[in-house]
Amino acid sequence: MLIAIALIVLVVATVLFHFLSPWWFTPIASNWTMVDSTVDVTFWVTGIVFVAVNLFLAWCIIRYRHRKGNRAHYEPENKKLEWWLTGITSVGIAAMLAPGLSVWAKFVTVPEDASVVEVLGQQWAWAYRFPGKDGRLGASDANLISVDNPFGMDPNDPVGQDDVLIQNPQLHLPIDKPVKVLLRAKDVNHQFAVPQFRVKMDMVPGMVTHFWVTPTRTGEFDVLCEQLCGVAHFAMRGRVVVDTQDDFDKWLSTQPTFQKTLAATKGDPAAGQALFTACSACHGAQAEGNRELNAPKLSGQADWYLMRQIHSFKDGVRGSNDQDTFAKQMIPFASMLADDTAVRNVVAYIKTLPEVRPAASVVGDPVRGKKLYETCTSCHGANAKGVWSTNAPRLSNMSDWYMARQLEHFRAGIRGTHPQDFHGSQMRSMAKVLADDQAVADVLDYIRTL
């Protein structure tokens, strides 16, 4: 009887939880209300079956409970019952499948007037590409992907020269305009999903998948990867910003084309040397760093990472938290670099400087640190030399005191909380793997051995 009571309580609690729970769909922001309707049908079919089966089990336990002198009746076959069960089950399955198949057919049948955007997924970031004025995307090939060509575009294809490249996890779309979303993956399976749009689609290396959507509300909406793609899968976040047409056009006009990225100079070390004079006052003449002035070592660090951090300081992404005192000090110095050319020049000069191994200042247990570092290898590499494709900077032979402070800031939410700091947000999540200051010291002491 306890089992029968438990089944009845389970059914009642489940039904009440379903209708009273605050956990429900996010407000829809696209044309795909049909997806919600399909899910509702599935809930009703499976819910009725769940209630009926469990109440039937409870009834059977009560009705056919043990009584002295009663014997069970054995009936191995009952064709009438089997036909009924087969028929009801078939109707239930059809009721769930038919709406889904109908919605799926519409989901991948793109309207003729839809614009196009390409989504590129990689561990663990999003990037986007729009066609230029010709309305066509240029050719791309995974074999062409490099630090200077992250989209793998064919430089010899004239069609792709005006393609607009968004090397940022934030995508803008115009309201009330259908858009065809093309999906590519660089490395492993990903899944592009926007819950408020009710859209998701697998991204498979070597394939181009697609769906279409019409945003119906302005605002900002989360982009998630809903395919387990590696250790930082949970932190693979992005954002879709739905704008008015005018705001979208203004935003798109400020983004670089492929032709512009090809034309960008590599940087002039001679010009950068003069610009570095202001930096050397803190970071040292050889960019070796100066702990007394809270200036980390720069020499040996990847140029793409240095440029991104300088831009983050200039844009107020780093140093936005009042507790990040030293980052705030960097903002006016970074602002002295007037434009992208100046940033490239000073970074090109830093790249020419010789490496000086910084003195150790963090002492821990490198044996324990080696075990802790196993999580870090997925992004920063086994030798901590950094991996541009995962947006992970070099750690080996860099200032350990500076890394300790940054890990502390990530863990405390001082760094990585700005809405535009997507990579910092990922690191804020990953830094929590290190439970305390001792764990930080251990992992940094191990990195020093690399």
Tab-separated table of C-alpha atoms in Angstrom:
chain	number	residue	atom	x	y	z
A	1	MET	CA	0.000	0.000	0.000
A	2	LEU	CA	2.927	2.342	0.584
A	3	ILE	CA	3.921	1.910	-3.081
A	4	ALA	CA	0.383	2.753	-4.228
A	5	ILE	CA	0.303	5.864	-2.032
A	6	ALA	CA	3.748	6.907	-3.291
A	7	LEU	CA	2.569	6.607	-6.926
A	8	ILE	CA	-0.520	8.722	-6.265
A	9	VAL	CA	1.530	11.378	-4.433
A	10	LEU	CA	4.052	11.365	-7.326
A	11	VAL	CA	1.293	12.011	-9.877
A	12	VAL	CA	-0.363	14.797	-7.844
A	13	ALA	CA	2.979	16.479	-7.064
A	14	THR	CA	4.099	16.298	-10.697
A	15	VAL	CA	0.867	17.811	-12.027
A	16	LEU	CA	0.945	20.591	-9.430
A	17	PHE	CA	4.613	21.295	-10.140
A	18	HIS	CA	3.875	21.537	-13.864
A	19	PHE	CA	1.081	24.078	-13.495
A	20	LEU	CA	2.443	26.058	-10.525
A	21	SER	CA	6.174	26.060	-11.295
A	22	PRO	CA	7.797	29.423	-12.185
A	23	TRP	CA	10.193	27.500	-14.461
A	24	TRP	CA	8.587	27.953	-17.850
A	25	PHE	CA	9.415	29.225	-21.295
A	26	THR	CA	11.247	32.525	-21.655
A	27	PRO	CA	9.107	35.152	-23.455
A	28	ILE	CA	9.312	34.456	-27.177
A	29	ALA	CA	11.093	36.980	-29.381
A	30	SER	CA	10.715	35.514	-32.857
A	31	ASN	CA	8.218	34.065	-35.310
A	32	TRP	CA	8.556	30.508	-33.998
A	33	THR	CA	5.481	30.303	-31.729
A	34	MET	CA	4.830	26.981	-33.502
A	35	VAL	CA	7.729	25.495	-31.531
A	36	ASP	CA	5.968	26.328	-28.263
A	37	SER	CA	2.744	24.804	-29.578
A	38	THR	CA	4.588	21.619	-30.504
A	39	VAL	CA	6.141	21.383	-27.054
A	40	ASP	CA	2.701	21.937	-25.495
A	41	VAL	CA	1.302	19.023	-27.524
A	42	THR	CA	4.192	16.835	-26.332
A	43	PHE	CA	3.556	17.858	-22.716
A	44	TRP	CA	-0.142	17.000	-22.984
A	45	VAL	CA	0.405	13.615	-24.656
A	46	THR	CA	3.229	12.491	-22.360
A	47	GLY	CA	1.510	14.047	-19.331
A	48	ILE	CA	-1.754	12.165	-19.906
A	49	VAL	CA	0.158	8.915	-20.420
A	50	PHE	CA	2.264	9.540	-17.300
A	51	VAL	CA	-0.829	10.185	-15.145
A	52	ALA	CA	-2.810	7.300	-16.633
A	53	VAL	CA	-0.045	4.694	-16.334
A	54	ASN	CA	0.918	5.591	-12.760
A	55	LEU	CA	-2.682	5.796	-11.525
A	56	PHE	CA	-3.373	2.493	-13.254
A	57	LEU	CA	-0.394	0.962	-11.423
A	58	ALA	CA	-1.672	2.334	-8.116
A	59	TRP	CA	-5.182	0.973	-8.877
A	60	CYS	CA	-3.738	-2.461	-9.745
A	61	ILE	CA	-1.770	-2.574	-6.487
A	62	ILE	CA	-4.902	-1.720	-4.489
A	63	ARG	CA	-7.380	-3.802	-6.525
A	64	TYR	CA	-5.243	-6.912	-6.734
A	65	ARG	CA	-3.517	-6.688	-3.383
A	66	HIS	CA	-2.888	-9.923	-1.542
A	67	ARG	CA	-5.941	-11.482	0.095
A	68	LYS	CA	-5.983	-14.794	1.845
A	69	GLY	CA	-7.378	-17.513	-0.396
A	70	ASN	CA	-7.134	-15.457	-3.645
A	71	ARG	CA	-5.181	-16.878	-6.569
A	72	ALA	CA	-3.800	-15.012	-9.572
A	73	HIS	CA	-5.383	-15.554	-12.988
A	74	TYR	CA	-2.762	-16.131	-15.684
A	75	GLU	CA	-3.638	-14.901	-19.190
A	76	PRO	CA	-0.581	-14.936	-21.502
A	77	GLU	CA	-2.342	-13.269	-24.482
A	78	ASN	CA	-5.194	-10.860	-24.972
A	79	LYS	CA	-5.458	-9.760	-28.600
A	80	LYS	CA	-8.239	-7.266	-27.965
A	81	LEU	CA	-6.153	-5.506	-25.300
A	82	GLU	CA	-3.065	-5.586	-27.518
A	83	TRP	CA	-4.953	-3.971	-30.440
A	84	TRP	CA	-6.230	-1.237	-28.145
A	85	LEU	CA	-2.772	-0.570	-26.711
A	86	THR	CA	-1.188	-0.541	-30.189
A	87	GLY	CA	-3.842	1.826	-31.532
A	88	ILE	CA	-3.680	4.287	-28.612
A	89	THR	CA	0.136	4.273	-28.634
A	90	SER	CA	0.202	4.929	-32.392
A	91	VAL	CA	-2.196	7.850	-32.036
A	92	GLY	CA	-0.066	9.311	-29.219
A	93	ILE	CA	3.179	8.992	-31.196
A	94	ALA	CA	1.561	10.508	-34.299
A	95	ALA	CA	0.192	13.381	-32.208
A	96	MET	CA	3.724	14.172	-31.034
A	97	LEU	CA	5.571	13.625	-34.336
A	98	ALA	CA	3.222	15.287	-36.805
A	99	PRO	CA	3.444	18.852	-35.416
A	100	GLY	CA	7.222	18.541	-35.051
A	101	LEU	CA	7.687	17.367	-38.638
A	102	SER	CA	5.481	20.207	-39.870
A	103	VAL	CA	7.441	22.811	-37.918
A	104	TRP	CA	10.771	21.312	-39.023
A	105	ALA	CA	9.767	21.582	-42.691
A	106	LYS	CA	9.036	25.285	-42.199
A	107	PHE	CA	12.143	25.771	-40.033
A	108	VAL	CA	14.504	24.886	-42.898
A	109	THR	CA	12.448	26.318	-45.782
A	110	VAL	CA	13.893	29.816	-46.046
A	111	PRO	CA	11.813	32.731	-47.431
A	112	GLU	CA	13.144	34.198	-50.663
A	113	ASP	CA	13.501	37.678	-49.163
A	114	ALA	CA	15.635	36.517	-46.213
A	115	SER	CA	19.055	38.099	-45.653
A	116	VAL	CA	22.042	35.909	-44.741
A	117	VAL	CA	24.436	35.658	-41.818
A	118	GLU	CA	27.005	32.966	-41.119
A	119	VAL	CA	27.751	31.747	-37.600
A	120	LEU	CA	31.168	30.224	-36.967
A	121	GLY	CA	31.582	28.095	-33.843
A	122	GLN	CA	34.830	27.012	-32.240
A	123	GLN	CA	36.048	25.993	-28.807
A	124	TRP	CA	34.777	28.145	-27.087
A	125	ALA	CA	33.642	31.249	-28.902
A	126	TRP	CA	31.310	32.545	-31.599
A	127	ALA	CA	32.091	34.669	-34.647
A	128	TYR	CA	29.867	35.919	-37.471
A	129	ARG	CA	30.077	36.881	-41.157
A	130	PHE	CA	27.715	39.001	-43.252
A	131	PRO	CA	27.786	39.290	-47.046
A	132	GLY	CA	28.813	42.665	-48.432
A	133	LYS	CA	26.883	44.831	-50.869
A	134	ASP	CA	26.866	42.031	-53.467
A	135	GLY	CA	24.694	39.952	-51.106
A	136	ARG	CA	26.923	36.874	-51.456
A	137	LEU	CA	29.371	35.214	-49.079
A	138	GLY	CA	32.829	34.430	-50.369
A	139	ALA	CA	34.402	30.983	-50.459
A	140	SER	CA	35.986	29.588	-47.299
A	141	ASP	CA	38.071	26.544	-46.456
A	142	ALA	CA	39.034	25.093	-43.068
A	143	ASN	CA	42.587	24.593	-44.376
A	144	LEU	CA	42.969	28.389	-44.694
A	145	ILE	CA	42.155	29.114	-41.031
A	146	SER	CA	44.994	30.890	-39.231
A	147	VAL	CA	45.568	33.633	-36.667
A	148	ASP	CA	45.430	36.199	-39.502
A	149	ASN	CA	42.496	34.514	-41.264
A	150	PRO	CA	40.267	33.086	-38.503
A	151	PHE	CA	37.318	32.603	-40.865
A	152	GLY	CA	39.364	30.548	-43.335
A	153	MET	CA	38.350	32.772	-46.240
A	154	ASP	CA	39.844	32.416	-49.711
A	155	PRO	CA	41.832	35.622	-50.368
A	156	ASN	CA	41.686	34.948	-54.116
A	157	ASP	CA	37.884	34.924	-54.256
A	158	PRO	CA	36.693	38.412	-55.284
A	159	VAL	CA	33.190	37.686	-53.971
A	160	GLY	CA	34.434	37.546	-50.384
A	161	GLN	CA	36.426	40.781	-50.358
A	162	ASP	CA	33.468	42.828	-49.101
A	163	ASP	CA	32.264	40.238	-46.579
A	164	VAL	CA	31.807	41.802	-43.125
A	165	LEU	CA	33.646	39.940	-40.342
A	166	ILE	CA	32.499	40.028	-36.710
A	167	GLN	CA	35.289	38.588	-34.563
A	168	ASN	CA	33.132	38.968	-31.468
A	169	PRO	CA	30.517	36.752	-29.760
A	170	GLN	CA	27.907	39.512	-30.095
A	171	LEU	CA	25.665	39.430	-33.176
A	172	HIS	CA	23.304	42.216	-34.264
A	173	LEU	CA	20.152	41.531	-36.296
A	174	PRO	CA	17.395	43.868	-37.548
A	175	ILE	CA	13.886	43.513	-36.152
A	176	ASP	CA	11.032	42.050	-38.247
A	177	LYS	CA	13.350	40.927	-41.063
A	178	PRO	CA	13.761	37.226	-41.890
A	179	VAL	CA	17.348	36.028	-41.834
A	180	LYS	CA	18.889	32.759	-42.997
A	181	VAL	CA	21.464	31.561	-40.480
A	182	LEU	CA	24.278	29.446	-41.949
A	183	LEU	CA	26.252	27.413	-39.409
A	184	ARG	CA	29.864	26.193	-39.564
A	185	ALA	CA	32.099	24.577	-36.932
A	186	LYS	CA	35.886	24.791	-36.930
A	187	ASP	CA	36.763	21.921	-34.647
A	188	VAL	CA	34.081	19.765	-32.999
A	189	ASN	CA	30.291	19.538	-32.930
A	190	HIS	CA	28.583	22.627	-31.522
A	191	GLN	CA	24.953	23.718	-31.401
A	192	PHE	CA	23.834	27.308	-31.906
A	193	ALA	CA	20.810	28.048	-29.726
A	194	VAL	CA	18.880	31.193	-28.774
A	195	PRO	CA	16.195	30.152	-26.248
A	196	GLN	CA	14.090	33.300	-26.670
A	197	PHE	CA	13.988	32.714	-30.437
A	198	ARG	CA	13.126	28.997	-29.975
A	199	VAL	CA	15.872	28.100	-32.445
A	200	LYS	CA	18.769	25.675	-32.271
A	201	MET	CA	20.748	23.735	-34.840
A	202	ASP	CA	23.756	21.416	-34.802
A	203	MET	CA	27.046	22.642	-36.256
A	204	VAL	CA	29.119	19.825	-37.729
A	205	PRO	CA	32.718	20.234	-38.993
A	206	GLY	CA	32.787	19.865	-42.774
A	207	MET	CA	29.099	20.714	-43.174
A	208	VAL	CA	27.020	23.881	-43.478
A	209	THR	CA	23.666	23.595	-41.709
A	210	HIS	CA	20.988	26.293	-41.613
A	211	PHE	CA	17.666	27.563	-40.304
A	212	TRP	CA	15.815	30.874	-40.554
A	213	VAL	CA	14.268	33.221	-38.031
A	214	THR	CA	12.501	36.588	-37.873
A	215	PRO	CA	13.284	38.520	-34.647
A	216	THR	CA	10.142	40.227	-33.366
A	217	ARG	CA	11.413	42.115	-30.300
A	218	THR	CA	14.316	44.490	-29.810
A	219	GLY	CA	16.652	43.637	-26.975
A	220	GLU	CA	19.555	41.376	-26.026
A	221	PHE	CA	19.249	37.595	-26.009
A	222	ASP	CA	21.690	34.891	-24.897
A	223	VAL	CA	23.427	32.600	-27.359
A	224	LEU	CA	24.243	29.166	-25.946
A	225	CYS	CA	26.078	26.111	-27.204
A	226	GLU	CA	23.796	23.188	-26.386
A	227	GLN	CA	26.102	20.447	-27.668
A	228	LEU	CA	28.744	19.176	-25.232
A	229	CYS	CA	31.869	20.466	-26.997
A	230	GLY	CA	34.628	20.224	-24.390
A	231	VAL	CA	35.725	21.333	-20.949
A	232	ALA	CA	34.599	24.969	-21.371
A	233	HIS	CA	31.305	24.113	-23.094
A	234	PHE	CA	29.310	25.677	-20.260
A	235	ALA	CA	31.121	29.000	-20.788
A	236	MET	CA	30.579	29.158	-24.581
A	237	ARG	CA	28.228	32.128	-24.474
A	238	GLY	CA	27.331	34.878	-26.891
A	239	ARG	CA	24.632	37.453	-27.427
A	240	VAL	CA	22.162	38.477	-30.125
A	241	VAL	CA	21.187	42.136	-30.125
A	242	VAL	CA	17.999	42.885	-32.074
A	243	ASP	CA	18.063	46.474	-33.371
A	244	THR	CA	15.849	48.728	-35.400
A	245	GLN	CA	16.874	48.742	-39.063
A	246	ASP	CA	18.641	52.118	-38.716
A	247	ASP	CA	20.628	51.023	-35.667
A	248	PHE	CA	21.547	47.756	-37.362
A	249	ASP	CA	22.779	49.552	-40.493
A	250	LYS	CA	24.896	51.911	-38.394
A	251	TRP	CA	26.442	49.016	-36.473
A	252	LEU	CA	27.172	46.992	-39.609
A	253	SER	CA	28.835	49.958	-41.304
A	254	THR	CA	31.412	50.149	-38.492
A	255	GLN	CA	32.518	46.510	-38.832
A	256	PRO	CA	35.619	45.559	-40.871
A	257	THR	CA	35.439	43.813	-44.239
A	258	PHE	CA	37.716	40.968	-45.261
A	259	GLN	CA	39.459	43.328	-47.682
A	260	LYS	CA	40.186	45.738	-44.837
A	261	THR	CA	41.666	43.003	-42.652
A	262	LEU	CA	43.916	41.904	-45.525
A	263	ALA	CA	45.065	45.481	-46.042
A	264	ALA	CA	45.853	45.983	-42.352
A	265	THR	CA	49.572	46.399	-41.818
A	266	LYS	CA	51.494	44.090	-39.521
A	267	GLY	CA	52.828	47.011	-37.523
A	268	ASP	CA	56.041	49.034	-37.717
A	269	PRO	CA	58.459	48.261	-34.866
A	270	ALA	CA	60.415	51.472	-35.490
A	271	ALA	CA	57.282	53.585	-35.081
A	272	GLY	CA	56.266	51.453	-32.114
A	273	GLN	CA	59.552	52.099	-30.319
A	274	ALA	CA	58.727	55.783	-29.888
A	275	LEU	CA	55.212	54.934	-28.668
A	276	PHE	CA	56.615	52.403	-26.188
A	277	THR	CA	58.573	55.104	-24.363
A	278	ALA	CA	55.551	55.901	-22.189
A	279	CYS	CA	54.994	52.182	-21.521
A	280	SER	CA	58.617	51.571	-20.524
A	281	ALA	CA	58.273	53.802	-17.474
A	282	CYS	CA	56.232	51.029	-15.828
A	283	HIS	CA	56.798	47.857	-17.842
A	284	GLY	CA	60.567	48.358	-18.227
A	285	ALA	CA	62.787	49.142	-21.188
A	286	GLN	CA	62.687	45.494	-22.305
A	287	ALA	CA	59.023	45.037	-21.318
A	288	GLU	CA	60.295	42.732	-18.593
A	289	GLY	CA	57.712	44.008	-16.102
A	290	ASN	CA	58.053	45.717	-12.738
A	291	ARG	CA	56.240	44.326	-9.743
A	292	GLU	CA	56.857	47.451	-7.674
A	293	LEU	CA	54.810	49.413	-10.205
A	294	ASN	CA	52.253	46.612	-10.688
A	295	ALA	CA	53.267	46.331	-14.347
A	296	PRO	CA	53.407	42.755	-15.721
A	297	LYS	CA	55.908	41.382	-18.202
A	298	LEU	CA	54.831	41.975	-21.818
A	299	SER	CA	57.737	40.573	-23.828
A	300	GLY	CA	57.037	37.103	-25.145
A	301	GLN	CA	53.270	37.504	-24.924
A	302	ALA	CA	51.253	36.838	-28.102
A	303	ASP	CA	50.669	39.949	-30.220
A	304	TRP	CA	46.967	39.134	-30.812
A	305	TYR	CA	46.413	38.985	-27.057
A	306	LEU	CA	48.263	42.239	-26.350
A	307	MET	CA	46.232	44.040	-29.018
A	308	ARG	CA	42.960	42.715	-27.631
A	309	GLN	CA	43.816	43.800	-24.094
A	310	ILE	CA	44.868	47.292	-25.219
A	311	HIS	CA	41.561	47.669	-27.046
A	312	SER	CA	39.734	46.394	-23.955
A	313	PHE	CA	41.391	49.116	-21.878
A	314	LYS	CA	40.652	51.773	-24.517
A	315	ASP	CA	36.991	50.697	-24.716
A	316	GLY	CA	36.525	50.565	-20.945
A	317	VAL	CA	35.892	46.819	-20.924
A	318	ARG	CA	38.820	46.270	-18.593
A	319	GLY	CA	38.936	48.570	-15.612
A	320	SER	CA	35.180	48.989	-15.421
A	321	ASN	CA	35.087	47.598	-11.869
A	322	ASP	CA	35.994	50.150	-9.197
A	323	GLN	CA	38.000	47.515	-7.328
A	324	ASP	CA	40.249	46.891	-10.339
A	325	THR	CA	42.531	49.783	-9.392
A	326	PHE	CA	45.527	48.926	-11.559
A	327	ALA	CA	43.402	48.266	-14.629
A	328	LYS	CA	41.877	51.719	-14.199
A	329	GLN	CA	45.403	53.149	-14.248
A	330	MET	CA	45.996	51.483	-17.611
A	331	ILE	CA	43.002	53.117	-19.317
A	332	PRO	CA	44.552	56.588	-19.864
A	333	PHE	CA	47.848	55.038	-20.997
A	334	ALA	CA	46.095	52.792	-23.506
A	335	SER	CA	44.113	55.796	-24.737
A	336	MET	CA	47.409	57.462	-25.715
A	337	LEU	CA	47.503	54.996	-28.627
A	338	ALA	CA	45.299	56.929	-31.009
A	339	ASP	CA	44.187	54.211	-33.425
A	340	ASP	CA	44.615	50.622	-34.586
A	341	THR	CA	47.829	51.482	-36.409
A	342	ALA	CA	49.410	52.803	-33.221
A	343	VAL	CA	48.344	49.685	-31.320
A	344	ARG	CA	49.821	47.412	-33.993
A	345	ASN	CA	53.048	49.407	-34.057
A	346	VAL	CA	53.689	49.283	-30.311
A	347	VAL	CA	52.855	45.558	-30.203
A	348	ALA	CA	55.201	44.955	-33.154
A	349	TYR	CA	57.979	46.659	-31.203
A	350	ILE	CA	57.289	44.626	-28.059
A	351	LYS	CA	57.599	41.514	-30.197
A	352	THR	CA	61.223	42.437	-31.031
A	353	LEU	CA	62.289	42.690	-27.393
A	354	PRO	CA	64.341	39.876	-25.837
A	355	GLU	CA	62.830	37.669	-23.183
A	356	VAL	CA	63.949	37.985	-19.578
A	357	ARG	CA	62.781	35.249	-17.237
A	358	PRO	CA	60.916	36.948	-14.377
A	359	ALA	CA	61.855	36.135	-10.817
A	360	ALA	CA	59.621	33.686	-8.974
A	361	SER	CA	57.388	35.256	-6.354
A	362	VAL	CA	54.643	32.654	-5.864
A	363	VAL	CA	55.566	29.478	-3.988
A	364	GLY	CA	53.331	26.429	-4.003
A	365	ASP	CA	53.336	22.695	-4.616
A	366	PRO	CA	54.094	22.084	-8.321
A	367	VAL	CA	53.202	18.391	-8.028
A	368	ARG	CA	49.685	19.265	-6.906
A	369	GLY	CA	49.676	22.136	-9.393
A	370	LYS	CA	50.332	19.751	-12.281
A	371	LYS	CA	47.098	17.928	-11.511
A	372	LEU	CA	45.180	21.211	-11.257
A	373	TYR	CA	46.655	22.449	-14.548
A	374	GLU	CA	45.103	19.564	-16.497
A	375	THR	CA	41.922	21.627	-16.885
A	376	CYS	CA	43.929	24.626	-18.140
A	377	THR	CA	45.635	22.619	-20.899
A	378	SER	CA	42.416	22.516	-22.932
A	379	CYS	CA	42.793	26.240	-23.653
A	380	HIS	CA	46.336	27.324	-22.816
A	381	GLY	CA	48.102	24.211	-24.122
A	382	ALA	CA	50.166	21.537	-22.407
A	383	ASN	CA	53.211	23.838	-22.226
A	384	ALA	CA	51.184	26.962	-21.319
A	385	LYS	CA	52.412	28.742	-24.448
A	386	GLY	CA	48.897	29.912	-25.288
A	387	VAL	CA	46.552	28.948	-28.124
A	388	TRP	CA	45.119	31.688	-30.339
A	389	SER	CA	42.246	29.523	-31.584
A	390	THR	CA	40.882	29.188	-28.021
A	391	ASN	CA	41.658	32.843	-27.195
A	392	ALA	CA	44.024	31.698	-24.442
A	393	PRO	CA	47.197	33.776	-23.808
A	394	ARG	CA	50.641	32.532	-22.932
A	395	LEU	CA	51.208	31.754	-19.251
A	396	SER	CA	54.681	30.210	-19.171
A	397	ASN	CA	57.574	32.582	-18.429
A	398	MET	CA	55.166	35.398	-17.552
A	399	SER	CA	54.799	37.336	-14.266
A	400	ASP	CA	53.420	34.874	-11.712
A	401	TRP	CA	52.387	37.587	-9.220
A	402	TYR	CA	50.322	39.247	-11.962
A	403	MET	CA	48.630	35.967	-12.907
A	404	ALA	CA	47.878	35.316	-9.223
A	405	ARG	CA	46.164	38.685	-8.931
A	406	GLN	CA	44.172	38.175	-12.135
A	407	LEU	CA	42.989	34.752	-10.963
A	408	GLU	CA	41.947	36.331	-7.677
A	409	HIS	CA	40.036	39.037	-9.592
A	410	PHE	CA	38.324	36.493	-11.824
A	411	ARG	CA	37.276	34.404	-8.836
A	412	ALA	CA	36.007	37.471	-6.956
A	413	GLY	CA	34.091	38.854	-9.943
A	414	ILE	CA	36.295	41.950	-10.170
A	415	ARG	CA	37.304	40.994	-13.703
A	416	GLY	CA	35.177	39.294	-16.340
A	417	THR	CA	31.831	40.856	-15.425
A	418	HIS	CA	31.630	43.540	-18.120
A	419	PRO	CA	28.909	42.588	-20.655
A	420	GLN	CA	31.398	42.923	-23.542
A	421	ASP	CA	34.146	40.894	-21.862
A	422	PHE	CA	33.107	37.534	-23.280
A	423	HIS	CA	36.513	35.878	-22.901
A	424	GLY	CA	36.914	37.285	-19.386
A	425	SER	CA	33.503	35.877	-18.507
A	426	GLN	CA	34.676	32.421	-19.596
A	427	MET	CA	37.812	32.757	-17.506
A	428	ARG	CA	35.774	33.900	-14.508
A	429	SER	CA	33.927	30.578	-14.644
A	430	MET	CA	37.060	28.498	-15.211
A	431	ALA	CA	39.027	30.216	-12.407
A	432	LYS	CA	36.541	28.879	-9.883
A	433	VAL	CA	38.061	25.431	-10.464
A	434	LEU	CA	40.851	26.719	-8.199
A	435	ALA	CA	39.220	26.547	-4.794
A	436	ASP	CA	41.544	28.786	-2.775
A	437	ASP	CA	44.766	30.798	-2.745
A	438	GLN	CA	46.818	27.666	-2.130
A	439	ALA	CA	45.458	26.075	-5.306
A	440	VAL	CA	46.352	29.227	-7.242
A	441	ALA	CA	49.900	29.138	-5.855
A	442	ASP	CA	50.246	25.446	-6.691
A	443	VAL	CA	49.159	25.795	-10.324
A	444	LEU	CA	51.354	28.879	-10.885
A	445	ASP	CA	54.364	27.136	-9.363
A	446	TYR	CA	53.808	24.270	-11.796
A	447	ILE	CA	53.469	26.658	-14.749
A	448	ARG	CA	56.871	28.070	-13.818
A	449	THR	CA	58.404	24.636	-14.511
A	450	LEU	CA	57.155	24.622	-18.109
